[in-house]
Tab-separated table of C-alpha atoms in Angstrom:
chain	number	residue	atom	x	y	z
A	23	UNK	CA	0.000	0.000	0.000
A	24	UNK	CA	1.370	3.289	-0.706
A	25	UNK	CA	1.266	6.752	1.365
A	26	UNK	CA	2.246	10.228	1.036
A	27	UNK	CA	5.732	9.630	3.170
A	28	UNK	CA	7.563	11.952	5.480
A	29	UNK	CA	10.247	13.679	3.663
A	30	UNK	CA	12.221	13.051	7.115
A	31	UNK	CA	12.639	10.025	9.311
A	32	UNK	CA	10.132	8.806	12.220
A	33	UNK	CA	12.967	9.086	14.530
A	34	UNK	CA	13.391	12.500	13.995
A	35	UNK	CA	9.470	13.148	14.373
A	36	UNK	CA	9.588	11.513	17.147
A	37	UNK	CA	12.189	13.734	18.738
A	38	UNK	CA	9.975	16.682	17.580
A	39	UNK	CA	6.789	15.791	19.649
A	40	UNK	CA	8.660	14.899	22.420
A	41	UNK	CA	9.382	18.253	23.338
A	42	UNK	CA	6.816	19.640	21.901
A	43	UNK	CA	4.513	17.445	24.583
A	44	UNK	CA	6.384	16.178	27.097
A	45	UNK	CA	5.773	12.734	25.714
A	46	UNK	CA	8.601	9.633	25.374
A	47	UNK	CA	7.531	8.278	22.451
A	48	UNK	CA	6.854	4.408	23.112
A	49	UNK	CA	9.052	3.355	20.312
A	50	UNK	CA	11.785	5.113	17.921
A	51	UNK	CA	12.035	3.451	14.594
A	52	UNK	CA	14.029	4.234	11.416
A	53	UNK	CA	10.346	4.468	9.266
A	54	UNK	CA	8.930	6.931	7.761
A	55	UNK	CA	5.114	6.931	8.370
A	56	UNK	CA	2.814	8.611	6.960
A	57	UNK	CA	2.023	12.905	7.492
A	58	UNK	CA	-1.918	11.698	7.839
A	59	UNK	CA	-2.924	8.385	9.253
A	60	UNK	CA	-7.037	8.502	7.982
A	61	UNK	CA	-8.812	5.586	10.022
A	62	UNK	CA	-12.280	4.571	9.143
A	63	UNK	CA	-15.010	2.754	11.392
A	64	UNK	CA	-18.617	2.758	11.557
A	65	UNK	CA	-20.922	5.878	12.039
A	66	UNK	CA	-20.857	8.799	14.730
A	67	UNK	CA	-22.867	6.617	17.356
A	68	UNK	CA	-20.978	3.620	17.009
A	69	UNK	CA	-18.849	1.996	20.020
A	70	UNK	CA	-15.927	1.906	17.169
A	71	UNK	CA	-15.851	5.602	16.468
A	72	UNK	CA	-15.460	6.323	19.831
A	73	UNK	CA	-12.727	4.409	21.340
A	74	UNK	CA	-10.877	5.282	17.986
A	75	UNK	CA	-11.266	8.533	19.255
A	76	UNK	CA	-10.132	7.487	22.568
A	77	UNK	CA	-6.735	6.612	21.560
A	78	UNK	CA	-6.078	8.287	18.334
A	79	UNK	CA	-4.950	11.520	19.886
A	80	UNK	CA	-2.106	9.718	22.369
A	81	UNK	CA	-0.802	8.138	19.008
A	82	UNK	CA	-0.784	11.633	17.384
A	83	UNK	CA	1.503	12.616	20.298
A	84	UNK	CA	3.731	9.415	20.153
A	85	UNK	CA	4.472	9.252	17.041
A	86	UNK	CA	3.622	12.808	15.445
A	87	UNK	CA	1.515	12.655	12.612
A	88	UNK	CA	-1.676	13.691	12.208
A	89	UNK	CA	-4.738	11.011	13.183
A	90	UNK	CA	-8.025	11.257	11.503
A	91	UNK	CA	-10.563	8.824	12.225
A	92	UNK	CA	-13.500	9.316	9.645
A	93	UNK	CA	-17.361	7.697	10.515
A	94	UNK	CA	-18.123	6.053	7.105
A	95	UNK	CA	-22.019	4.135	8.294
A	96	UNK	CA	-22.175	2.485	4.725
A	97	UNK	CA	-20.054	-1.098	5.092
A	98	UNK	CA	-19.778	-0.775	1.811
A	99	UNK	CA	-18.675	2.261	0.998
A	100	UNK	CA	-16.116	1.874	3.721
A	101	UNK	CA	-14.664	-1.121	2.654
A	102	UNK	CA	-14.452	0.908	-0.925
A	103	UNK	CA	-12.137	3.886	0.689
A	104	UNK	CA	-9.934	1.044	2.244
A	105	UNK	CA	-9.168	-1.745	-0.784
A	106	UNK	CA	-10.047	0.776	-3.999
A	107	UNK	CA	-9.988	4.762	-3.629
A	108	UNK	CA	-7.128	3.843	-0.616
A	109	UNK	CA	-7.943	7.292	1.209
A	110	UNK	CA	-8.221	5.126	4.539
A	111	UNK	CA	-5.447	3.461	5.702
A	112	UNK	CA	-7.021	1.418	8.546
A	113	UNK	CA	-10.389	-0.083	8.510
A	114	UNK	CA	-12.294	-1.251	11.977
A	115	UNK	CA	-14.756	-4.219	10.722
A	116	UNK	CA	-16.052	-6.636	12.242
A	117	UNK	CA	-15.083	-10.247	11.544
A	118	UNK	CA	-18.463	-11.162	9.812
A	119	UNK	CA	-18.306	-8.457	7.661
A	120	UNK	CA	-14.619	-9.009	6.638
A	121	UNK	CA	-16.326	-12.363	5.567
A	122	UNK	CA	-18.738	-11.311	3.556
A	123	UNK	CA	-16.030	-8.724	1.915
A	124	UNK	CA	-13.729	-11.819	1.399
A	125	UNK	CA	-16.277	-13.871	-0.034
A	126	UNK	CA	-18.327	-11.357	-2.207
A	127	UNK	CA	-21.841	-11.893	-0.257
A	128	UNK	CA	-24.536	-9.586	-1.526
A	129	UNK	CA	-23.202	-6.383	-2.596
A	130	UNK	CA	-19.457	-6.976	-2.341
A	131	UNK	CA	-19.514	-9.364	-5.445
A	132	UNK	CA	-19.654	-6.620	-7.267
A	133	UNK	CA	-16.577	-5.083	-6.099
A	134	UNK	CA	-13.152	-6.056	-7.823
A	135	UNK	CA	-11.774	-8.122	-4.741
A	136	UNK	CA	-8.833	-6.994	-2.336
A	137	UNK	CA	-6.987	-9.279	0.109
A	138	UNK	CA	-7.270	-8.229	3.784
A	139	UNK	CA	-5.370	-8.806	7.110
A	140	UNK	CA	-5.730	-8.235	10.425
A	141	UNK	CA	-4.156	-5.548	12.186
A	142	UNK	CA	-4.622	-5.685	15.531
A	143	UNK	CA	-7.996	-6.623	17.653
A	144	UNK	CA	-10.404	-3.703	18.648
A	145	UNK	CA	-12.985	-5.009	20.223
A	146	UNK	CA	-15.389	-7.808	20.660
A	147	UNK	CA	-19.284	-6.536	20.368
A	148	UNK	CA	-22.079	-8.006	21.996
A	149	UNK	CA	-25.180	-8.172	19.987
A	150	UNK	CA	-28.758	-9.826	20.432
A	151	UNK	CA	-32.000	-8.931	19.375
A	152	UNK	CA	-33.906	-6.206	21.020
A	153	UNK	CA	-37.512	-5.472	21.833
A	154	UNK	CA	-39.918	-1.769	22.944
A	155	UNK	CA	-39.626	-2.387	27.044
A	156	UNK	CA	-43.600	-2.603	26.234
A	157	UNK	CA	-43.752	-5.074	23.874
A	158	UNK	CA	-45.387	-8.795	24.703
A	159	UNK	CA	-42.038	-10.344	23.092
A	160	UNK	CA	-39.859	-11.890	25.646
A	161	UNK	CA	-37.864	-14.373	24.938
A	162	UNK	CA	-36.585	-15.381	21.419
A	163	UNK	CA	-39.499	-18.235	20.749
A	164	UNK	CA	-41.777	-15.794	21.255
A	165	UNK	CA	-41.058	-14.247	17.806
A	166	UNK	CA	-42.331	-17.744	16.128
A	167	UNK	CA	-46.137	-16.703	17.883
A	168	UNK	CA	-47.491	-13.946	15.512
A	169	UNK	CA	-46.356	-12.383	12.311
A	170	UNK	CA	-43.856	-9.546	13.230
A	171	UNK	CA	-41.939	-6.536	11.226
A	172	UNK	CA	-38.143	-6.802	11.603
A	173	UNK	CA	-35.524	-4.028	10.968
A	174	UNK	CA	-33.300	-4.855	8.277
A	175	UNK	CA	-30.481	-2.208	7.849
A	176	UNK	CA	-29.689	-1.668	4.577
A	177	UNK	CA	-26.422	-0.423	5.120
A	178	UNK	CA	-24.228	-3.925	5.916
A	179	UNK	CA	-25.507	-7.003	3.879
A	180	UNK	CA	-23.959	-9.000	7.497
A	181	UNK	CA	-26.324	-7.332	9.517
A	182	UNK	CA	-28.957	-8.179	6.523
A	183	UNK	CA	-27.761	-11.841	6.828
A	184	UNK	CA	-28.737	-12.170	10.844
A	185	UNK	CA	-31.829	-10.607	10.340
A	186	UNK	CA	-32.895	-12.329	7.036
A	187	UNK	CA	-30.850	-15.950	7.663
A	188	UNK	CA	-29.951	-15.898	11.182
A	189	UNK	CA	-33.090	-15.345	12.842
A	190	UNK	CA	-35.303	-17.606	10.833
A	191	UNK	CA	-32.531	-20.209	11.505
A	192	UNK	CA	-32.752	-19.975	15.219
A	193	UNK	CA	-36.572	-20.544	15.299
A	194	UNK	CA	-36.487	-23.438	12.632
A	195	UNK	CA	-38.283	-21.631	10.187
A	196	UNK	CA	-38.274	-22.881	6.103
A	197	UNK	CA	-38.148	-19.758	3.685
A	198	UNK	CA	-41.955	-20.382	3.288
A	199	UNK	CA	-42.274	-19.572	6.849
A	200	UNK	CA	-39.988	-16.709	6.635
A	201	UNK	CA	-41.671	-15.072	3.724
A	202	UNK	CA	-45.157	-15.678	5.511
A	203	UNK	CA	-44.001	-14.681	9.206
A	204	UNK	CA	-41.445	-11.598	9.193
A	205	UNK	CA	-42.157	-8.210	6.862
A	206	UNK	CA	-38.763	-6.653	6.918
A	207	UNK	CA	-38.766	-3.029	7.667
A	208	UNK	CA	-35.984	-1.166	5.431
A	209	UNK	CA	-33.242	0.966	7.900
A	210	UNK	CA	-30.771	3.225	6.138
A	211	UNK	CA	-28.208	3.597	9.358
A	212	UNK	CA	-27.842	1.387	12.095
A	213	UNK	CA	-29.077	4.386	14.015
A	214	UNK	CA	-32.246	4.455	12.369
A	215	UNK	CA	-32.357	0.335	12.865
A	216	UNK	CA	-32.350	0.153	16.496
A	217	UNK	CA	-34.590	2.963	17.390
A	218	UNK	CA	-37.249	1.749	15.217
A	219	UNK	CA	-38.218	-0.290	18.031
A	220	UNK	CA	-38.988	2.904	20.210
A	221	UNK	CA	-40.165	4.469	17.225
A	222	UNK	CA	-43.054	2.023	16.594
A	223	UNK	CA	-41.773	1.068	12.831
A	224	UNK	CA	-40.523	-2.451	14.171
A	225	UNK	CA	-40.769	-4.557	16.321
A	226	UNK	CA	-37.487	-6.109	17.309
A	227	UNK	CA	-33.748	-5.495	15.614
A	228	UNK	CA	-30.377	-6.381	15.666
A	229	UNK	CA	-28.336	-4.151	17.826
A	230	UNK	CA	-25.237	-4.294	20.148
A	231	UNK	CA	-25.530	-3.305	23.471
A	232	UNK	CA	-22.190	-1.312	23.661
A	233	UNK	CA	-23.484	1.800	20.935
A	234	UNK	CA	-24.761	4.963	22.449
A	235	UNK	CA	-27.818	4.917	21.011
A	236	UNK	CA	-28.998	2.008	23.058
A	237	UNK	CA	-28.336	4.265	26.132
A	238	UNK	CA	-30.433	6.728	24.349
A	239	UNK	CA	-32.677	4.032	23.784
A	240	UNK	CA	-32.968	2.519	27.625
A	241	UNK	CA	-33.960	5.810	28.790
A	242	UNK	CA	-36.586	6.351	26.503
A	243	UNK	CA	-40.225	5.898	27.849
A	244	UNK	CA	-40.921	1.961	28.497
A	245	UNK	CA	-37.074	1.620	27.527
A	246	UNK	CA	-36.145	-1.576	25.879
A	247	UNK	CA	-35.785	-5.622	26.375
A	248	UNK	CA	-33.080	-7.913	25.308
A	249	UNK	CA	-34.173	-11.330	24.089
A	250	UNK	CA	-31.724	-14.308	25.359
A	251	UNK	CA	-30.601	-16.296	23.154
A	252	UNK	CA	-29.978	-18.723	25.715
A	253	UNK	CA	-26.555	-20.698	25.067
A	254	UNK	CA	-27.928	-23.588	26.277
A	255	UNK	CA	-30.274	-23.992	23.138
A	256	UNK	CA	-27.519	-25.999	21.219
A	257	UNK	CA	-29.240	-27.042	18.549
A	258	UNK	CA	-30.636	-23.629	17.894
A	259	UNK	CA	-27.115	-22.524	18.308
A	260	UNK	CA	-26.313	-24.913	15.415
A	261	UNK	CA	-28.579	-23.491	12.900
A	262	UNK	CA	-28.045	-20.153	13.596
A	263	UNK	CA	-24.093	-20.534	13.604
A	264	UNK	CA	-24.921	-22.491	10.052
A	265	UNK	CA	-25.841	-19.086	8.738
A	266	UNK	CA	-23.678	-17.156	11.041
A	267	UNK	CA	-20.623	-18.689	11.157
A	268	UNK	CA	-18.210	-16.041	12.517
A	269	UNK	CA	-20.548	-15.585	15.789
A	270	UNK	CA	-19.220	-16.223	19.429
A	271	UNK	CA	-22.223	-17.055	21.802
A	272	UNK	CA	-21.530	-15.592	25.337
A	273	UNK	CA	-23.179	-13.809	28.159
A	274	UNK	CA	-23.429	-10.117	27.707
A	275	UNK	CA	-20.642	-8.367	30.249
A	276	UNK	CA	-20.453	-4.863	28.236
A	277	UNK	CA	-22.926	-1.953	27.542
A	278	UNK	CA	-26.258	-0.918	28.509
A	279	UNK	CA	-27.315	-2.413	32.349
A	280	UNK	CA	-30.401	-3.967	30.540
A	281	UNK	CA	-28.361	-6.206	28.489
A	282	UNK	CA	-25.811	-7.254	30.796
A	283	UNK	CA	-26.243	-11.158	31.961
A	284	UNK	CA	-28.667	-11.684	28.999
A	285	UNK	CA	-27.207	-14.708	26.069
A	286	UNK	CA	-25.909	-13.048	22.953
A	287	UNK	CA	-22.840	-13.628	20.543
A	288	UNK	CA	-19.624	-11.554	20.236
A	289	UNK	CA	-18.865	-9.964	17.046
A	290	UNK	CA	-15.671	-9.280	16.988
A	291	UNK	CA	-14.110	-5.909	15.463
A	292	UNK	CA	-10.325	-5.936	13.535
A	293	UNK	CA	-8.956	-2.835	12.545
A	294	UNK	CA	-7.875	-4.442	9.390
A	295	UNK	CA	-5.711	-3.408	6.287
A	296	UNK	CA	-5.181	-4.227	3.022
A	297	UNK	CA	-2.126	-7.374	2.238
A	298	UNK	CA	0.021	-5.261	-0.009
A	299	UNK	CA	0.408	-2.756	3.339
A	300	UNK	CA	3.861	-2.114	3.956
A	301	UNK	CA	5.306	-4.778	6.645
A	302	UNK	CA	7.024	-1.914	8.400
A	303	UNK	CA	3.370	0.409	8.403
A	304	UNK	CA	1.853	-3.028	10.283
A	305	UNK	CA	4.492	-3.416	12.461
A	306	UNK	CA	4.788	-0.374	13.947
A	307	UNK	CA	1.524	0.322	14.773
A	308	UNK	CA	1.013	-2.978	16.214
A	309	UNK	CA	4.116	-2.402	18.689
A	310	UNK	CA	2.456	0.928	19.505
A	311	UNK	CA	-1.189	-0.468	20.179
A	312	UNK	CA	0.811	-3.358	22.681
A	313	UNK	CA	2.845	-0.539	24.327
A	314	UNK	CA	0.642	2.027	24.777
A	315	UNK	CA	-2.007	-0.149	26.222
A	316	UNK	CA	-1.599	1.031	29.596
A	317	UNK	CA	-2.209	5.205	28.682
A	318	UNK	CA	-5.035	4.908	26.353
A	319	UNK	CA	-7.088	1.675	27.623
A	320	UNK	CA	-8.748	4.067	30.020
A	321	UNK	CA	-9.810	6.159	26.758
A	322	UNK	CA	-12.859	4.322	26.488
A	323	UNK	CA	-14.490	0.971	27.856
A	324	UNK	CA	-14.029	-0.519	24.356
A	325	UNK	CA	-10.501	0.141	24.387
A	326	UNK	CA	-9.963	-2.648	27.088
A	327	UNK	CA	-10.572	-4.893	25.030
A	328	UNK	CA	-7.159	-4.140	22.671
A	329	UNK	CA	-4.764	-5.940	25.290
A	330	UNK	CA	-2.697	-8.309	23.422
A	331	UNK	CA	-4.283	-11.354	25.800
A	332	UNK	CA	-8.057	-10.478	24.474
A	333	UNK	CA	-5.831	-10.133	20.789
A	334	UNK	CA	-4.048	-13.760	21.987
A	335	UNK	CA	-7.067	-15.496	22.727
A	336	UNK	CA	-9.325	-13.975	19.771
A	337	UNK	CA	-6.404	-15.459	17.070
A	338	UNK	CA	-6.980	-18.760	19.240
A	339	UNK	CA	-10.455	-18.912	17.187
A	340	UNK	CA	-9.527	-16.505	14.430
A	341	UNK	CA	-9.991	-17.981	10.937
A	342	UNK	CA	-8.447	-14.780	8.875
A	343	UNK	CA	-5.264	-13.746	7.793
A	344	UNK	CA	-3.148	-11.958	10.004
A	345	UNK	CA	-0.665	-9.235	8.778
A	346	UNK	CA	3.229	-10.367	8.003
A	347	UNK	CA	4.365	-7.136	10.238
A	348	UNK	CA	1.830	-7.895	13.256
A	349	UNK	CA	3.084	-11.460	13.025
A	350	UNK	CA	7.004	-10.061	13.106
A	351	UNK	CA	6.289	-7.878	16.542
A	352	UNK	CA	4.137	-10.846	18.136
A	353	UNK	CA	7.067	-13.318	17.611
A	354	UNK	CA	9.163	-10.986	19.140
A	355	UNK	CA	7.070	-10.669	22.418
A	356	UNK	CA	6.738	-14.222	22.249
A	357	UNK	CA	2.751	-14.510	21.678
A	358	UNK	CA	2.819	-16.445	17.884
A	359	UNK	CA	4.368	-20.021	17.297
A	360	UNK	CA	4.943	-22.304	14.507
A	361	UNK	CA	1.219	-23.360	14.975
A	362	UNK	CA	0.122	-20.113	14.414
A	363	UNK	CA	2.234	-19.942	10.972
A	364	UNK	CA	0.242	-23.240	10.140
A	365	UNK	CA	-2.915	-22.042	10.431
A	366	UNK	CA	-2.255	-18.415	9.638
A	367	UNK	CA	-0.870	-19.941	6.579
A	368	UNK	CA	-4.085	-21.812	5.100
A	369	UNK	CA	-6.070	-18.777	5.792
A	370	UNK	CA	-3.945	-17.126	3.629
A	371	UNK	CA	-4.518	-19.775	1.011
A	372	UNK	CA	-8.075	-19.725	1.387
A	373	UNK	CA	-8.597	-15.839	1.193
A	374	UNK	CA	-6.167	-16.330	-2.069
A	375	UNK	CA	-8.977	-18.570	-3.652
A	376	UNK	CA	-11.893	-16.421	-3.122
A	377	UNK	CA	-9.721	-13.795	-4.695
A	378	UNK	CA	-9.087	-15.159	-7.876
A	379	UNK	CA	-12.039	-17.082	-8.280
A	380	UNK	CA	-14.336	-13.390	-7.806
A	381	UNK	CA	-11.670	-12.025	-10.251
A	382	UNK	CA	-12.119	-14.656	-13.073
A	383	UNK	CA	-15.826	-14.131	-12.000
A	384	UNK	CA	-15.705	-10.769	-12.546
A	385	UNK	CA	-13.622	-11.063	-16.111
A	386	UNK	CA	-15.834	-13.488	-17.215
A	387	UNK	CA	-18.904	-11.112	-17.026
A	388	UNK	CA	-16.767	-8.576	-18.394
A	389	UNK	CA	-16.336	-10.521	-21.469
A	390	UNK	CA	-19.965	-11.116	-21.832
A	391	UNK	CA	-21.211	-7.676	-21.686
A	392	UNK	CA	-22.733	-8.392	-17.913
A	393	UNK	CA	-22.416	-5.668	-15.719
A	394	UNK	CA	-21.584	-6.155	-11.390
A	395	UNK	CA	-25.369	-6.590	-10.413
A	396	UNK	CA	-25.872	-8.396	-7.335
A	397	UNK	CA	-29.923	-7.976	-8.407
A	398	UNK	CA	-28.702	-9.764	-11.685
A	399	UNK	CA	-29.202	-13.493	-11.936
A	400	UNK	CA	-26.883	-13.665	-14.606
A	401	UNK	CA	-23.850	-12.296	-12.990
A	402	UNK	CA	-24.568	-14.098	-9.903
A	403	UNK	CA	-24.876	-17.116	-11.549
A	404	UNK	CA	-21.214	-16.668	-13.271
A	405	UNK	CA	-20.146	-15.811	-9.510
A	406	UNK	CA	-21.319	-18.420	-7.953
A	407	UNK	CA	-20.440	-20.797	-10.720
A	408	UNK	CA	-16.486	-19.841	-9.990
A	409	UNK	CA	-16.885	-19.978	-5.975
A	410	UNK	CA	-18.851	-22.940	-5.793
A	411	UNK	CA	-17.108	-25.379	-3.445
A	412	UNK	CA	-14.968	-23.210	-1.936
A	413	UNK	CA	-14.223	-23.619	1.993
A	414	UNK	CA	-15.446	-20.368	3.693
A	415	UNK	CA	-14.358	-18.688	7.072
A	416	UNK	CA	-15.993	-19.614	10.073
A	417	UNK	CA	-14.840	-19.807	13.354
A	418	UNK	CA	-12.119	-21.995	14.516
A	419	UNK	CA	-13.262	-24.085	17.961
């Protein structure tokens, strides 16, 4: 990946801002980085905009550059800036999404594919579907009873997925059922899909617990219910992970008080860049994010969760690529092994055959006059003709 680069050497910045600030850099490398470090995550009222917030300004200082983290809403359009236009270096994205990205589901088929790697960990969501504090819905069977409307944001074809897949798995429901139970209600921002259970335009949605708007939301009149999806239900665990598959059930511990203790899944966020980064780029903000731990974890409750043990155990499940520079500085600290090349190694492989089968995909429509048209059932049919039988990402247990 390429930057706008320094004219002089990180070292020398570094010297700079420390005594400009007052601040001992965490680490002094001969690298030039680049003058503006542009970070993207989700929008304004997300949990990832605002612990990006929380430490971007301490890495400012450290390593003195400029940090701009920029609220792009659309998945889409974010994953765009990252792999094509390039104006964002870093990406926060949760691992289900960086499936469906990998894998062209939906919308993404349509975009030329781009290799991605993990960065570092950010955080790891909790998410379950929520109810009006009013509403007669209590548990999760309870939305088999009656026909219901369901908020589908439009905006990330994952969150589409657990809505439109997911749910209909956990209750054992055939399309049929699906088509004749649920009316989807359309949701441009995930704003505008969670509070359309206050709002009366719904009546449950997908939503994690740790975005301000559910605070917003829990202090409106009747407030709001979480259903449990109670982790104990194996086999609905099965078919829902069968749709799902980069979910993590476990008990709620973060966000709003009415969703703590209730059964949910963790999505887990990366901040995420593109393969052809520059191993240095990777490696020294992953020495920075382990260093610095200690000054900005207190930034922001999300921020907690970017120790390198919550990074260490997430790559203990993690079925995606991790960068060649993050690998170099967690060998040094002694937290990857051989078995990590192994496996780090076939999920290279694996992203590496969704890529060029999408590609040849994508030349193959090209040939034939077919635009990118994930509404189109002749480019999807070329699509899926190329990535049929392919092994997808899911969860390592």
């Amino acid at each position: 990946m390429s930057f706008g680069w320094l004219k002089s050497a990180l070292s020398a910045s570094l010297s700079i801002a420390a005594l400009m600030t007052g601040v001992i850099p965490v680490q002094a490398v001969e690298f030039e980085m680049p003058r503006l470090l542009v970070i993207g995550t989700p929008g304004t009222s997300s949990g990832s905009f605002a612990s990006s917030n929380g430490w971007a300004p301490a890495l400012q200082r450290d390593l003195g550059l400029y940090v701009r983290v920029v609220p792009e809403d659309s998945e889409f359009q974010r994953h765009r800036r990252l792999t094509q236009r390039r104006d964002l270096a870093v990406s926060s994205v949760s691992t289900a999404e960086l499936r469906s990205q990998t894998e062209g589901v939906d919308h993404y088929a349509t975009l030329p594919p781009a290799a991605q790697r993990i960065l570092w960990h950010h955080n790891d969501t909790p998410w379950t579907f929520v109810v009006a504090g009013d509403s007669d819905l209590h548990t999760m069977e309870d939305l088999a009873k009656r026909p219901l409307r369901v908020a589908q944001g439009q905006f990330s074809p994952t969150m589409m997925g657990a809505v439109r897949e997911g749910l209909p798995a956990w209750l054992n429901m055939s399309p049929e059922e699906t088509d004749a139970h649920f009316t989807f209600v359309p949701a441009s921002s995930y704003v505008e899909n969670c509070r359309s259970v206050v709002e009366g335009r719904a009546d449950v949605a997908y939503c994690a617990s740790v975005s301000s708007v559910m605070a917003e939301m829990e202090g409106a009149p009747g407030g709001i219910r979480w259903l449990s999806m109670d982790l104990d239900n194996t086999e609905a665990w099965d078919r829902f992970l069968g749709r799902r598959p980069m979910a993590v059930p476990t008990e709620i511990a973060m966000g709003v008080a009415s969703a703590r203790g209730v059964d949910g899944l963790a999505s887990n966020f990366l901040y995420v860049v593109t393969a052809d980064t520059e191993e240095e780029f990777a490696y020294s903000l992953a020495k920075w994010f382990h260093q610095a731990y200690d000054r900005y974890r207190g930034s922001h409750p999300l921020s907690s969760r970017m120790s390198l043990k919550v990074f260490r155990e997430y790559l203990d499940r993690s079925p995606l690529p991790v960068h060649e520079g993050t690998i170099r500085y967690l060998r040094e600290v002694g937290a990857w092994t051989d078995e990590d090349d192994a496996w780090n190694r076939e999920a290279i492989e694996r992203m590496d055959r969704w890529i060029a089968a999408r590609q040849a995909a994508l030349e193959e429509a090209r040939q034939n006059g077919i635009a990118p048209n994930a509404r189109d059932d002749r480019f999807m049919a070329i699509m899926n003709r190329h990535t049929e039988g392919l092994d997808g990402f899911r969860t390592r247990l």
